[in-house]
PDB file of C-alpha atoms in Angstrom:
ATOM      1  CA  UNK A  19     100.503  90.561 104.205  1.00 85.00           C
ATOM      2  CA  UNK A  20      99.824  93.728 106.736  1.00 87.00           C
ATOM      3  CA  UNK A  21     101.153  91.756 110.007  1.00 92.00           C
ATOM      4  CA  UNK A  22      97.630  92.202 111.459  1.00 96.00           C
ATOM      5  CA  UNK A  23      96.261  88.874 111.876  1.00 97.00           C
ATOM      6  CA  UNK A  24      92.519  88.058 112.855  1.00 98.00           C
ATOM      7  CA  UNK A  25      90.652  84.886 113.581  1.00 97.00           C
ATOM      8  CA  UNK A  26      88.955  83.483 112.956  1.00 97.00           C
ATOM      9  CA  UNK A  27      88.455  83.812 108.958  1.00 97.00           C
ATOM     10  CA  UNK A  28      84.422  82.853 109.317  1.00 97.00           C
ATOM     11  CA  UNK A  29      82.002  82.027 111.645  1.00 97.00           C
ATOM     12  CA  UNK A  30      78.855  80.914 111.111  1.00 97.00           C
ATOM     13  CA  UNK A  31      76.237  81.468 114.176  1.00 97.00           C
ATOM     14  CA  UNK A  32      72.102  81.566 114.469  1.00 98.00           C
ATOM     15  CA  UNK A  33      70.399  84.828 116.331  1.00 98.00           C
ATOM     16  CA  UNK A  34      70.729  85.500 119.976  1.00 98.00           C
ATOM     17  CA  UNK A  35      74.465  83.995 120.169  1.00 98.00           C
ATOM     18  CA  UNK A  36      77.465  84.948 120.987  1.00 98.00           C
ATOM     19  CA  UNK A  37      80.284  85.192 119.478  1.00 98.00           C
ATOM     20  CA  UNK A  38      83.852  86.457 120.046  1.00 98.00           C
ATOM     21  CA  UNK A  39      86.310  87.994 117.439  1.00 98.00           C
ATOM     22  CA  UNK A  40      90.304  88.211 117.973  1.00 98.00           C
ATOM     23  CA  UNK A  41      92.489  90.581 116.413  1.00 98.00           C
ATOM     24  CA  UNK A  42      96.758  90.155 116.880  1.00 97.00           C
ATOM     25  CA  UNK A  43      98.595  93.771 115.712  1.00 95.00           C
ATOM     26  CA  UNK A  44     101.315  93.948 113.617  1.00 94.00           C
ATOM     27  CA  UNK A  45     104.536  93.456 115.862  1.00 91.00           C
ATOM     28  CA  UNK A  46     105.160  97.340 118.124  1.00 87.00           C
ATOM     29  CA  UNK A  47     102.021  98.812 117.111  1.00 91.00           C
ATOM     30  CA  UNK A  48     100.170  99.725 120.453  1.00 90.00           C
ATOM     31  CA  UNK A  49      96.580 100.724 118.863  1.00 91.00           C
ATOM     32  CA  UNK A  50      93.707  98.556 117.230  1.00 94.00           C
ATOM     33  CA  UNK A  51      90.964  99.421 115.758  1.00 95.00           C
ATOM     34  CA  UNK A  52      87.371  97.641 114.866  1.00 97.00           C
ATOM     35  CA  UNK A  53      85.453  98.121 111.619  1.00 97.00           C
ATOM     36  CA  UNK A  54      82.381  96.635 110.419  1.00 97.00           C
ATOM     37  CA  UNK A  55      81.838  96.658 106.702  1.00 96.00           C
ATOM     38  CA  UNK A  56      78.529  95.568 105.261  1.00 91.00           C
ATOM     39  CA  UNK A  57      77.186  96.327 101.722  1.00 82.00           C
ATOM     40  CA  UNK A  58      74.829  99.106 102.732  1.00 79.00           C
ATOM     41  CA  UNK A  59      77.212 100.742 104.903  1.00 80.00           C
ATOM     42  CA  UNK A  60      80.624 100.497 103.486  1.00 86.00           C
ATOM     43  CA  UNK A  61      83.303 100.815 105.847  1.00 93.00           C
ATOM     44  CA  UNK A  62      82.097 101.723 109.424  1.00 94.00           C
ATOM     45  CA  UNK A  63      84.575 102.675 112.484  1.00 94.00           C
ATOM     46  CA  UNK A  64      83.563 100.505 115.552  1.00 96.00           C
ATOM     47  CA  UNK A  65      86.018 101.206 118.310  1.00 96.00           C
ATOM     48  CA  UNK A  66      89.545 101.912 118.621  1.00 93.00           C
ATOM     49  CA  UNK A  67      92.034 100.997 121.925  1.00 94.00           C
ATOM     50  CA  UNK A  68      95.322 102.191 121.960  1.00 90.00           C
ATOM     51  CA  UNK A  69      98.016 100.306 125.080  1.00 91.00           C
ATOM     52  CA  UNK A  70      95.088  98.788 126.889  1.00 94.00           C
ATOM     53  CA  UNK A  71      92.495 101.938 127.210  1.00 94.00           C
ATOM     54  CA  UNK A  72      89.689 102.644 125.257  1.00 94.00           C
ATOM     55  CA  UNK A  73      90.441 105.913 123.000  1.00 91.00           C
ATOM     56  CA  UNK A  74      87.426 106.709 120.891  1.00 90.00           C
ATOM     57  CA  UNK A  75      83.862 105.328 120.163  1.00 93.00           C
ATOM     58  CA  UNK A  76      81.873 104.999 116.695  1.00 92.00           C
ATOM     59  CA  UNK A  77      79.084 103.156 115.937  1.00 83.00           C
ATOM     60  CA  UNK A  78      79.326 100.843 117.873  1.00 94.00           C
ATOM     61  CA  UNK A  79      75.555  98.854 119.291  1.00 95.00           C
ATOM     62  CA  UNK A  80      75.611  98.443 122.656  1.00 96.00           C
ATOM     63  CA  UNK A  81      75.285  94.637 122.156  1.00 97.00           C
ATOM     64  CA  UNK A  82      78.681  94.754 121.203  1.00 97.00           C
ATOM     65  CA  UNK A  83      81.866  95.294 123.320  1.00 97.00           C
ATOM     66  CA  UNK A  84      85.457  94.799 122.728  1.00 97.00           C
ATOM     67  CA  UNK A  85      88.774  94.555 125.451  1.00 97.00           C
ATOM     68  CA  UNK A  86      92.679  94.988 124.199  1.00 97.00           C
ATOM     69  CA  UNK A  87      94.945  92.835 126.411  1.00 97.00           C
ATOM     70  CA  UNK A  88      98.177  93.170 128.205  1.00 96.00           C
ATOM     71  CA  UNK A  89     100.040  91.609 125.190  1.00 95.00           C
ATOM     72  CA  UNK A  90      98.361  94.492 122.835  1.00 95.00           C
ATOM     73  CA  UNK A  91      95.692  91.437 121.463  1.00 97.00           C
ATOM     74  CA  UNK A  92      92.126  93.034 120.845  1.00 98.00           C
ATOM     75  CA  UNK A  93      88.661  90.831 120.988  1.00 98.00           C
ATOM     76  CA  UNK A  94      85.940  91.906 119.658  1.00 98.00           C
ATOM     77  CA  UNK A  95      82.488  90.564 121.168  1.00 98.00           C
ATOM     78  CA  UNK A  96      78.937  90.574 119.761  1.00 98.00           C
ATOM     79  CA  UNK A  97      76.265  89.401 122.084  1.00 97.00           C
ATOM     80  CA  UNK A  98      72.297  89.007 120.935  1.00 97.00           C
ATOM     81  CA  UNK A  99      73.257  88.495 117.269  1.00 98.00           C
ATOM     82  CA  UNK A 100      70.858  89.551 115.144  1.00 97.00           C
ATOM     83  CA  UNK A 101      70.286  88.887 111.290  1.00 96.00           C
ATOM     84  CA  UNK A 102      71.978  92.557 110.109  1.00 95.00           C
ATOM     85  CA  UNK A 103      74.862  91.629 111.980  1.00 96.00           C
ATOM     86  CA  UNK A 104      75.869  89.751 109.135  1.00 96.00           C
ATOM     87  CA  UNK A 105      78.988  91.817 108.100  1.00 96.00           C
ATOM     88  CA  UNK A 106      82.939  91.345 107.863  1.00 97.00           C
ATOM     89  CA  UNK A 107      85.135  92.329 110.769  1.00 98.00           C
ATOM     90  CA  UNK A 108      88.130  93.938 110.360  1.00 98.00           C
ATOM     91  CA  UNK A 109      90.956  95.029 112.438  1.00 97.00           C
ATOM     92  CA  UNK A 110      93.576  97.350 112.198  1.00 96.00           C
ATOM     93  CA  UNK A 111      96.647  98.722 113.708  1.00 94.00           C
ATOM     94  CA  UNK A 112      99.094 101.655 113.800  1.00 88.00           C
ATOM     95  CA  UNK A 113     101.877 103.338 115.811  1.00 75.00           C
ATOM     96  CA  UNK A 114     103.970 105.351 113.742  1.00 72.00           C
ATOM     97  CA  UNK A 115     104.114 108.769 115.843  1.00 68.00           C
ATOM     98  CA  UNK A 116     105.733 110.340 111.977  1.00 71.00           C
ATOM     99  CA  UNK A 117     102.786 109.114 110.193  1.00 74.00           C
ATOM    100  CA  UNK A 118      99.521 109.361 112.098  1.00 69.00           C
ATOM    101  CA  UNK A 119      96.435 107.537 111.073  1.00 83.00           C
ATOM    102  CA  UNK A 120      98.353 105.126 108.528  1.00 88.00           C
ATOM    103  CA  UNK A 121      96.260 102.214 109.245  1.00 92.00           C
ATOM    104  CA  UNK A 122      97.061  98.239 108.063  1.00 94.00           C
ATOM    105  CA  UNK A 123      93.912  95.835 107.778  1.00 96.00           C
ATOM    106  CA  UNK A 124      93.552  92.663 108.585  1.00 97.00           C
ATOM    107  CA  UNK A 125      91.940  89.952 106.394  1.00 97.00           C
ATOM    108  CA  UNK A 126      88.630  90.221 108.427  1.00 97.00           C
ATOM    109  CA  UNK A 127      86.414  87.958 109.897  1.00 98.00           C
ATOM    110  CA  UNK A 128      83.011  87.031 107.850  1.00 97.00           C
ATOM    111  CA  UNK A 129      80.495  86.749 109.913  1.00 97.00           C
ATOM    112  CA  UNK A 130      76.980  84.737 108.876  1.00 97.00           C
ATOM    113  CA  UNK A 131      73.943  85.060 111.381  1.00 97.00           C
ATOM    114  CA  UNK A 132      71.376  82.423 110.253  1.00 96.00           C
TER     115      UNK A 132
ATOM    116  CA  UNK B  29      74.894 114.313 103.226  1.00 77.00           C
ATOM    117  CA  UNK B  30      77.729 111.229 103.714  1.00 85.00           C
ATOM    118  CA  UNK B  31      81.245 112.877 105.265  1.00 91.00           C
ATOM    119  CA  UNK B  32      82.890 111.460 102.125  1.00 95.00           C
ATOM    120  CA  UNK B  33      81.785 110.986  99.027  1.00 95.00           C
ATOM    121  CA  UNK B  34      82.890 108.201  96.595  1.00 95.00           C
ATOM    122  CA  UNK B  35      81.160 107.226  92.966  1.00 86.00           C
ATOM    123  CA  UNK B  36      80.627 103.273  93.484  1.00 84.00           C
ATOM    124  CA  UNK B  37      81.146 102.846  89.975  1.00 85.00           C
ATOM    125  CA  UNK B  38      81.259 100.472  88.601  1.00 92.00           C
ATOM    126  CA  UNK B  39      84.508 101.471  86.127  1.00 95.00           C
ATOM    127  CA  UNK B  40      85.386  99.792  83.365  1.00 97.00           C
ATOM    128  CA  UNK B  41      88.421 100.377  81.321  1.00 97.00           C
ATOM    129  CA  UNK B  42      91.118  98.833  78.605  1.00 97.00           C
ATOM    130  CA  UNK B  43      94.063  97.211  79.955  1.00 97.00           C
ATOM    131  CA  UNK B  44      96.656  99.984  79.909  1.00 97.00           C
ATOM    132  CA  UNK B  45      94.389 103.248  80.238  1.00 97.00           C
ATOM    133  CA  UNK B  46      94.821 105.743  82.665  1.00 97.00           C
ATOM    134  CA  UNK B  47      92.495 105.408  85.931  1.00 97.00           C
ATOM    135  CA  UNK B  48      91.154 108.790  87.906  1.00 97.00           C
ATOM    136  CA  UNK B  49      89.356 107.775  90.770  1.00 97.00           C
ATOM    137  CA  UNK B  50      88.127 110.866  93.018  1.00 97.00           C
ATOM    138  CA  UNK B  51      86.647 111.505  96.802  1.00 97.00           C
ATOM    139  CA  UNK B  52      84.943 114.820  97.627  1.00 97.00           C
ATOM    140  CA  UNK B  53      84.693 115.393 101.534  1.00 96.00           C
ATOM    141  CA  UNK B  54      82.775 117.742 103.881  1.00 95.00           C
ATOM    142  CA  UNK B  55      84.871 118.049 107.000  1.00 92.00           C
ATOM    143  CA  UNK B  56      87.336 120.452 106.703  1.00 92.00           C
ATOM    144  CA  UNK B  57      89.246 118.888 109.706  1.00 91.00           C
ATOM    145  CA  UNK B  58      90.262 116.397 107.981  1.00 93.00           C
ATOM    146  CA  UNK B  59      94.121 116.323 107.797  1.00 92.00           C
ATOM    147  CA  UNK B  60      95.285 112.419 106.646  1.00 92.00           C
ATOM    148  CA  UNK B  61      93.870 111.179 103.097  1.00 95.00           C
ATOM    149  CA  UNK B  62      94.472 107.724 102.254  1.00 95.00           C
ATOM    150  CA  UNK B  63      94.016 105.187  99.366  1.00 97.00           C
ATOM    151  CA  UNK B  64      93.118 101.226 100.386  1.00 97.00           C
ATOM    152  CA  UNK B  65      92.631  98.554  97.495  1.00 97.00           C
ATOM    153  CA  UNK B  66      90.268  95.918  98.448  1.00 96.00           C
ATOM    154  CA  UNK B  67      89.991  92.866  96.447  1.00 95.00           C
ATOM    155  CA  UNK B  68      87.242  90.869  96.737  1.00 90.00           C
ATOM    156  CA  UNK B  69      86.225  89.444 100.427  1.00 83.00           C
ATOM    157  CA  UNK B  70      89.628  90.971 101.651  1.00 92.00           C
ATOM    158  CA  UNK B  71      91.053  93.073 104.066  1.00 95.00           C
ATOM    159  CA  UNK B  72      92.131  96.762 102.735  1.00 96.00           C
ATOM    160  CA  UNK B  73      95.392  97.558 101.520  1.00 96.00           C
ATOM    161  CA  UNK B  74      97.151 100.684 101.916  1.00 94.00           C
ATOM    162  CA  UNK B  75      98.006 102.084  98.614  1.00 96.00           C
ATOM    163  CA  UNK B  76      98.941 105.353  99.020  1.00 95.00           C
ATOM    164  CA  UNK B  77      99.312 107.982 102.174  1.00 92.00           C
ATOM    165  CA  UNK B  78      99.247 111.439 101.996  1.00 91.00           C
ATOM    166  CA  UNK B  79      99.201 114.630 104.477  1.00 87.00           C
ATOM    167  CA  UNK B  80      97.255 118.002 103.831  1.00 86.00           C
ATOM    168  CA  UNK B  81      97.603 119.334 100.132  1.00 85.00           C
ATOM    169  CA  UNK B  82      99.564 118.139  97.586  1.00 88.00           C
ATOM    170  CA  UNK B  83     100.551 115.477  95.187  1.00 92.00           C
ATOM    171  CA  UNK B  84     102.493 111.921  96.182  1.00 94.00           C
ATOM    172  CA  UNK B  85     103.516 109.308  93.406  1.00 96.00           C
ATOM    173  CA  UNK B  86     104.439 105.847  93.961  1.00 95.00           C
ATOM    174  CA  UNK B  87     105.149 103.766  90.857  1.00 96.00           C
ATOM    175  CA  UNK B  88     101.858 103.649  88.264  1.00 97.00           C
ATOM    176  CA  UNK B  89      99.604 105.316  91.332  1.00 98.00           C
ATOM    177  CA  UNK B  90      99.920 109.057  91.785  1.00 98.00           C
ATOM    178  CA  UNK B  91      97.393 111.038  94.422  1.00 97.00           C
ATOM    179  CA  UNK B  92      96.550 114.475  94.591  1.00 97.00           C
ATOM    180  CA  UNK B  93      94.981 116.374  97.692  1.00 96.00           C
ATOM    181  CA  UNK B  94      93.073 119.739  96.860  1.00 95.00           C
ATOM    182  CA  UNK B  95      91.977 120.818 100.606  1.00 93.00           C
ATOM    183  CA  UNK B  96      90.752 124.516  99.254  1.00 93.00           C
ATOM    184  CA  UNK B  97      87.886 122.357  96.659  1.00 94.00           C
ATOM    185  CA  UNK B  98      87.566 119.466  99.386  1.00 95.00           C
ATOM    186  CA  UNK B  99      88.612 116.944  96.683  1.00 95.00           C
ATOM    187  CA  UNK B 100      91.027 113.911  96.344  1.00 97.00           C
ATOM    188  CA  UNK B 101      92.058 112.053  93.421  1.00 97.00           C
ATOM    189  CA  UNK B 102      93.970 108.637  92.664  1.00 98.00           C
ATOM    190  CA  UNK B 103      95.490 108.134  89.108  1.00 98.00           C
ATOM    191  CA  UNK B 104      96.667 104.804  88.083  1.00 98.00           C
ATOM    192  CA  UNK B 105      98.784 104.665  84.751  1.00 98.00           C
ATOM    193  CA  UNK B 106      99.267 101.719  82.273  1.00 98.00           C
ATOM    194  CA  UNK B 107      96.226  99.898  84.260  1.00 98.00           C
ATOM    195  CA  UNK B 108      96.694  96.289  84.536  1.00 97.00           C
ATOM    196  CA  UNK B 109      93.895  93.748  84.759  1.00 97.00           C
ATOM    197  CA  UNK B 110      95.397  92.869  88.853  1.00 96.00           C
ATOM    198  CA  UNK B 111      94.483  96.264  89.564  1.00 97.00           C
ATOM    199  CA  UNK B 112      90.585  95.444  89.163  1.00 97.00           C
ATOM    200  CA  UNK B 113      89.412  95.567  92.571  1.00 97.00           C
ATOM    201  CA  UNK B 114      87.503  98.062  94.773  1.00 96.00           C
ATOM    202  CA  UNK B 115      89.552 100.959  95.858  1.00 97.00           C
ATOM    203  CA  UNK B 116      88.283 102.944  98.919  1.00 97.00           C
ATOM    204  CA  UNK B 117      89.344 106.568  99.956  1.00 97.00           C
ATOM    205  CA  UNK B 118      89.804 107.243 103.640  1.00 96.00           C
ATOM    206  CA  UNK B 119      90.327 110.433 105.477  1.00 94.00           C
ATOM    207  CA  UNK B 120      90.970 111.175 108.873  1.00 92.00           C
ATOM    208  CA  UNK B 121      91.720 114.480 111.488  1.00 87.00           C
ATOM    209  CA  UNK B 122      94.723 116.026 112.919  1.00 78.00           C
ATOM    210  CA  UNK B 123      96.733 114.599 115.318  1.00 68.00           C
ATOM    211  CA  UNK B 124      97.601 111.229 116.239  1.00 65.00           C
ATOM    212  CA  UNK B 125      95.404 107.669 116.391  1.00 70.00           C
ATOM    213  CA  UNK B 126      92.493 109.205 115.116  1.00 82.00           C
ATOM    214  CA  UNK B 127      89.380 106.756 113.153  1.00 88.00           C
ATOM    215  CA  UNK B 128      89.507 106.745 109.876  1.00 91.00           C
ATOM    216  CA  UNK B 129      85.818 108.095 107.465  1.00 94.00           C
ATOM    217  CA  UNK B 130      85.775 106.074 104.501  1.00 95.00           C
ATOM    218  CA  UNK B 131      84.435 106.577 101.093  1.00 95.00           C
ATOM    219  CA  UNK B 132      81.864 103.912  99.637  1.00 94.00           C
ATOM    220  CA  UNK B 133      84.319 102.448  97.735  1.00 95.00           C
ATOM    221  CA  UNK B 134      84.697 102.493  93.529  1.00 96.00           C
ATOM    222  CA  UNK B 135      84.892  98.731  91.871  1.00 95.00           C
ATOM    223  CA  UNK B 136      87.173  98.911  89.472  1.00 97.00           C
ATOM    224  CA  UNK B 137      87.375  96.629  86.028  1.00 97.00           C
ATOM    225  CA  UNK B 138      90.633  96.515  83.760  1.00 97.00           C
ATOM    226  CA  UNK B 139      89.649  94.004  80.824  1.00 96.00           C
ATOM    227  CA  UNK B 140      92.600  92.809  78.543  1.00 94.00           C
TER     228      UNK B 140
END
């Protein structure tokens, strides 16, 4: 168990919804990051927040957006869902200033577009 | 050309043989090089962590970091059929908080 929790484990949704993704970092760690992994793209970096602000962009569609809270909690939102959106969700955390870029994953959240 | 490049495999081996899994890379920025086993439908696991060149061992799983070739390796000794799973390479730049470029992943099979 990484500490990084994320819920919720699967949603199932039909295209155009919206849907809304939450991500709870292990206990001190101040920055989350948002992956999408889908079989013909492996591992992608969505977005990463670190104590509230937004720090760096991937590729990220502009249908999605995500916030991180006052209580370090990130949320993830995808808007217009289309069919390819079909993907698992991770987040992941990290803060140790003696090991940069160690990141722990979440279990993910599977998300079906029908 | 991908940032990082990972043979998808799959691997299949003999319970107890030794495992070399390898990442070539293009971005000579890259500072961080990390090891995640997936298992099926989970999240990643960080196996092993490593900074700039050099070798790291940790139990059965040893990595090695060759920044002048652009080439990682992971060796896993005595493989046991729980380590099947996919394992991932990751890399990232200097400094603090930075994303993380990930490999496509090698699925790994250790049959009794």
């Amino acid at each position: 168990d990484s500490g990084v929790t994320q819920t919720p484990k699967h949603l199932i949704t039909a295209t155009g919804q919206r849907v809304t993704l939450r991500c709870s970092p292990r206990s001190g760690d101040l920055s989350v990051y948002w992956y999408q992994q889908s079989l013909d793209q492996g591992l992608q970096f969505l977005i990463q927040y670190y104590n509230g602000e937004e720090r760096a962009k991937g590729n990220i569609l502009e249908r999605f957006s995500a916030q991180q809270f006052p209580d370090l909690h990130s949320e993830l939102n995808l808007s217009s869902l289309e069919l390819g959106d079909s993907a698992l969700y991770f987040c992941a955390s990290s803060t140790r200033p003696d090991r940069p870029n160690e990141q722990f994953f979440g279990p993910g959240t599977r998300l079906t577009v029908l | 050309q991908k940032e990082v490049e990972q043979d998808p495999g799959p691997l299949s081996v003999p319970e107890g043989a030794i495992v070399s899994l390898n990442c070539t890379y293009s971005n000579s920025a890259f500072q961080y090089f990390m090891w995640y086993r997936q298992y099926s439908r989970k999240g990643p696991e960080l196996l092993m962590y490593t900074y700039s060149s050099g070798n790291k061992e940790d139990g059965r799983f040893t990595a090695q970091v060759d920044k002048s070739s652009k080439y990682i390796s992971l060796f896993i000794r005595d493989s046991q059929p729980s380590d099947s799973a996919t394992y991932l390479c990751a890399m990232s730049g200097s400094g603090g908080y930075n994303k993380l470029i990930f490999g496509a992943g090698t699925r790994l099979a250790v049959h009794p």
